[in-house]
Amino acid sequence: MYRNELDKIKEGIHNKLESLSWGDMSIERKADKSIVTEFDIFVSDYIKKVFEESGHNYNFFSEEDQERFEFPVIVLDPIDGTREFAKGYGECAVSMAILYSADIKDERNFGWIYNPFTGFEITSDVKFPLGSRHAHADAINIMISRSEWEKGAYKKDFSKNFRIAPLGSIAFKLGLLAAGACECVISFRDKNIWDIAAGVVICHSRGIYSDEITDLADKKLNGPFIFCRDELKDIVHEEIERLKSS
């Protein structure tokens, strides 16, 4: 699904990366104090152009081009983890969802997460439920935001059977969760729809859900969020509630 468009987008992204002069890359600060680079703008404009030229009649709602959030719509974060990207880290990802409705169970909805540095790519159209984890493990592996970690999440007194790893980009983390690289992703902060739409759709296709997200109807979603394998959900929620009360 959308393979021709995705291959063209990846080619354009790599060509742009090869031409970037990192020392002279344009970086601006937006009103909300977050940063935007020329690469963010390029990816946003280029993806919009690719789908328009392919004849798809979708509305477009990108972090850098908030044209219209009406279904059917392309919801895009052109580079989730811009702060890490600007530093040259690989903890970032292109996060794109094509939503036909707000229903997270709508089989027409499509999600794509792609890390141009590592080549990691995952889509929702490959149905591969992870199922229960049968192998014994000493700890439940949880990924959290690097920025939340730096702002004090590392001070939270998680039980010894939880192993916490900070990683930039919520989209990248959700893609890795759907691929089986961890058991849980937790974010304590609110998210914009472009941050997590693709990740929600992809995780749903792999049988991973968040009780906090029942649909994709709003531009802003209130945290905290817990994305977790079903068989571990009760344990993780109990741990978060314990941390809240401690």
XYZ file of C-alpha atoms in Angstrom:
246
model
C 0.000 0.000 0.000
C 1.394 3.391 -1.070
C 4.720 1.678 -1.829
C 5.438 3.769 -4.920
C 4.855 6.985 -2.991
C 6.937 5.819 -0.018
C 9.869 4.785 -2.204
C 9.804 8.161 -3.951
C 9.651 9.968 -0.607
C 12.613 7.987 0.761
C 14.657 8.772 -2.338
C 13.894 12.489 -2.005
C 14.738 12.446 1.696
C 18.107 10.789 1.130
C 18.980 13.175 -1.678
C 18.186 16.094 0.616
C 20.242 14.660 3.460
C 23.234 14.195 1.176
C 23.016 17.802 0.036
C 22.617 19.291 3.522
C 25.428 21.415 4.852
C 25.013 20.617 8.539
C 27.076 23.535 9.746
C 25.006 25.987 7.712
C 21.621 24.257 8.010
C 18.809 26.729 8.559
C 17.319 26.377 12.057
C 14.579 28.656 13.366
C 12.722 28.851 16.655
C 8.931 28.827 16.558
C 6.517 30.668 18.834
C 6.252 27.676 21.160
C 10.073 27.680 21.566
C 10.488 24.464 19.563
C 12.844 24.468 16.590
C 12.256 23.851 12.903
C 14.949 23.128 10.352
C 15.038 23.436 6.574
C 14.850 19.635 6.494
C 11.495 19.657 8.338
C 10.120 22.106 5.782
C 11.507 20.113 2.856
C 10.015 16.796 4.023
C 6.624 18.377 4.677
C 6.482 20.076 1.279
C 7.895 17.070 -0.562
C 5.438 14.527 0.881
C 2.544 16.836 0.082
C 3.821 17.170 -3.482
C 4.329 13.407 -3.965
C 0.761 12.585 -2.971
C -0.700 15.429 -5.014
C 1.202 14.243 -8.092
C -0.007 10.680 -7.469
C -3.590 11.887 -7.762
C -4.619 11.262 -4.144
C -7.264 13.675 -2.925
C -6.341 13.946 0.752
C -6.442 16.915 3.067
C -3.067 17.746 4.595
C -2.208 18.395 8.241
C 1.493 18.669 8.994
C 3.315 20.217 11.934
C 4.827 22.644 9.438
C 1.739 23.070 7.216
C -1.482 22.920 9.218
C -3.726 23.215 6.196
C -6.805 21.195 7.143
C -7.582 18.472 9.673
C -10.573 16.889 7.972
C -10.892 13.264 6.880
C -9.482 11.809 4.733
C -6.252 13.476 5.769
C -2.494 12.992 5.724
C -1.262 13.682 9.265
C 2.470 14.301 9.226
C 5.341 15.065 11.515
C 8.072 15.532 8.911
C 10.779 14.813 11.454
C 9.666 13.812 14.918
C 12.627 14.463 17.175
C 13.833 17.646 15.482
C 16.003 18.521 18.471
C 17.894 15.233 18.150
C 18.043 15.573 14.360
C 19.590 19.044 14.603
C 22.303 17.603 16.850
C 23.006 14.848 14.336
C 21.508 12.057 16.446
C 19.543 9.221 14.850
C 16.737 9.347 17.419
C 14.175 10.778 15.023
C 11.681 9.617 12.431
C 9.311 10.689 9.701
C 5.839 9.968 11.070
C 2.969 9.860 8.577
C -0.593 8.642 8.971
C -3.299 8.589 6.333
C -6.578 8.729 8.215
C -9.927 8.017 6.615
C -11.656 8.405 9.966
C -10.924 8.979 13.655
C -11.696 5.337 14.434
C -8.459 3.595 15.449
C -10.024 0.315 14.284
C -10.672 1.627 10.765
C -8.780 -0.791 8.506
C -8.411 1.904 5.826
C -6.173 3.999 8.079
C -2.475 3.710 7.307
C 0.652 4.484 9.296
C 4.305 4.806 8.239
C 7.315 5.501 10.449
C 10.737 5.843 8.862
C 14.129 6.709 10.323
C 16.330 8.003 7.472
C 19.513 7.575 9.536
C 19.092 3.918 10.481
C 16.839 2.718 7.656
C 14.272 1.512 10.200
C 10.840 1.413 8.552
C 7.503 0.033 9.667
C 3.981 0.274 8.244
C 0.543 -0.726 9.417
C -0.362 -2.743 6.319
C 1.917 -5.617 7.345
C -0.342 -7.380 9.827
C 1.931 -9.143 12.271
C 0.474 -9.238 15.805
C 3.259 -9.708 18.328
C 1.238 -11.931 20.622
C 2.151 -12.675 24.228
C 5.750 -12.741 25.357
C 6.424 -16.323 26.383
C 10.145 -16.105 27.104
C 11.117 -15.221 30.640
C 12.795 -11.851 31.143
C 14.291 -10.282 34.239
C 12.610 -6.939 33.597
C 9.964 -5.168 31.544
C 11.697 -2.862 29.060
C 10.129 0.603 28.933
C 11.127 3.454 26.638
C 10.460 7.044 27.680
C 11.208 10.446 26.183
C 14.820 11.589 26.390
C 13.642 15.123 27.192
C 11.399 13.801 29.983
C 14.324 11.758 31.247
C 16.565 14.813 31.297
C 13.875 16.814 33.111
C 13.715 14.360 35.992
C 11.949 11.166 34.948
C 15.148 9.304 35.869
C 14.415 10.245 39.477
C 11.170 8.282 39.492
C 11.560 5.248 41.694
C 10.584 2.475 39.316
C 10.520 -1.024 40.760
C 13.533 -3.214 40.037
C 11.603 -5.323 37.516
C 11.255 -2.305 35.206
C 14.166 -1.348 32.956
C 13.881 2.251 31.710
C 15.593 3.518 28.552
C 15.424 7.126 27.298
C 15.039 7.654 23.551
C 14.134 10.713 21.491
C 11.043 10.843 19.231
C 7.743 9.342 20.355
C 7.139 8.166 16.783
C 10.437 6.270 16.665
C 9.706 4.683 20.058
C 6.230 3.558 18.983
C 7.660 2.091 15.794
C 10.239 0.155 17.808
C 7.533 -1.016 20.219
C 5.440 -2.304 17.318
C 8.537 -4.084 15.988
C 9.093 -5.849 19.310
C 12.136 -3.901 20.534
C 10.551 -3.165 23.916
C 7.408 -4.019 25.874
C 6.120 -0.553 26.666
C 6.370 3.145 25.757
C 5.355 5.771 28.302
C 5.000 9.506 27.776
C 3.972 11.822 30.600
C 3.345 14.866 28.381
C 0.531 15.950 26.045
C 0.977 15.166 22.354
C -0.140 16.683 19.076
C -1.957 14.397 16.670
C 0.984 14.486 14.232
C 3.269 13.130 16.983
C 1.425 9.876 17.483
C -1.171 9.230 14.750
C 1.103 6.950 12.716
C 2.384 5.184 15.828
C -1.134 4.544 17.111
C -2.262 3.082 13.784
C 0.843 0.885 13.488
C 0.719 -0.317 17.089
C -2.965 -1.118 16.664
C -2.115 -3.267 13.633
C 0.257 -5.261 15.870
C -2.222 -5.683 18.725
C -0.770 -2.960 20.957
C -3.140 -0.367 22.399
C -3.236 2.603 24.727
C -6.220 2.846 27.068
C -5.802 6.636 27.046
C -6.423 6.952 23.286
C -9.868 5.882 22.085
C -9.886 7.763 18.784
C -7.894 10.157 16.595
C -10.445 12.963 16.405
C -8.552 15.739 18.187
C -5.518 17.800 17.214
C -4.181 17.616 20.775
C -4.250 14.650 23.137
C -3.751 14.829 26.884
C -1.094 12.674 28.519
C 0.166 10.625 30.154
C 0.087 7.805 27.615
C 0.942 4.158 28.135
C 1.410 1.941 25.078
C 1.928 -1.623 26.173
C 1.650 -5.286 25.286
C -1.734 -6.494 26.502
C -0.418 -9.150 28.885
C 1.728 -6.564 30.703
C -0.804 -3.732 30.786
C -2.103 -4.309 34.332
C 1.417 -4.533 35.780
C 2.561 -1.335 34.060
C -0.555 0.654 35.000
C -0.209 -0.431 38.622
C 3.403 0.746 38.612
C 2.469 4.157 37.168
C -0.283 4.585 39.752
C 2.196 3.668 42.494
C 4.630 6.303 41.219
C 1.885 8.934 41.125
C 1.002 8.311 44.783
C 4.582 8.034 46.067
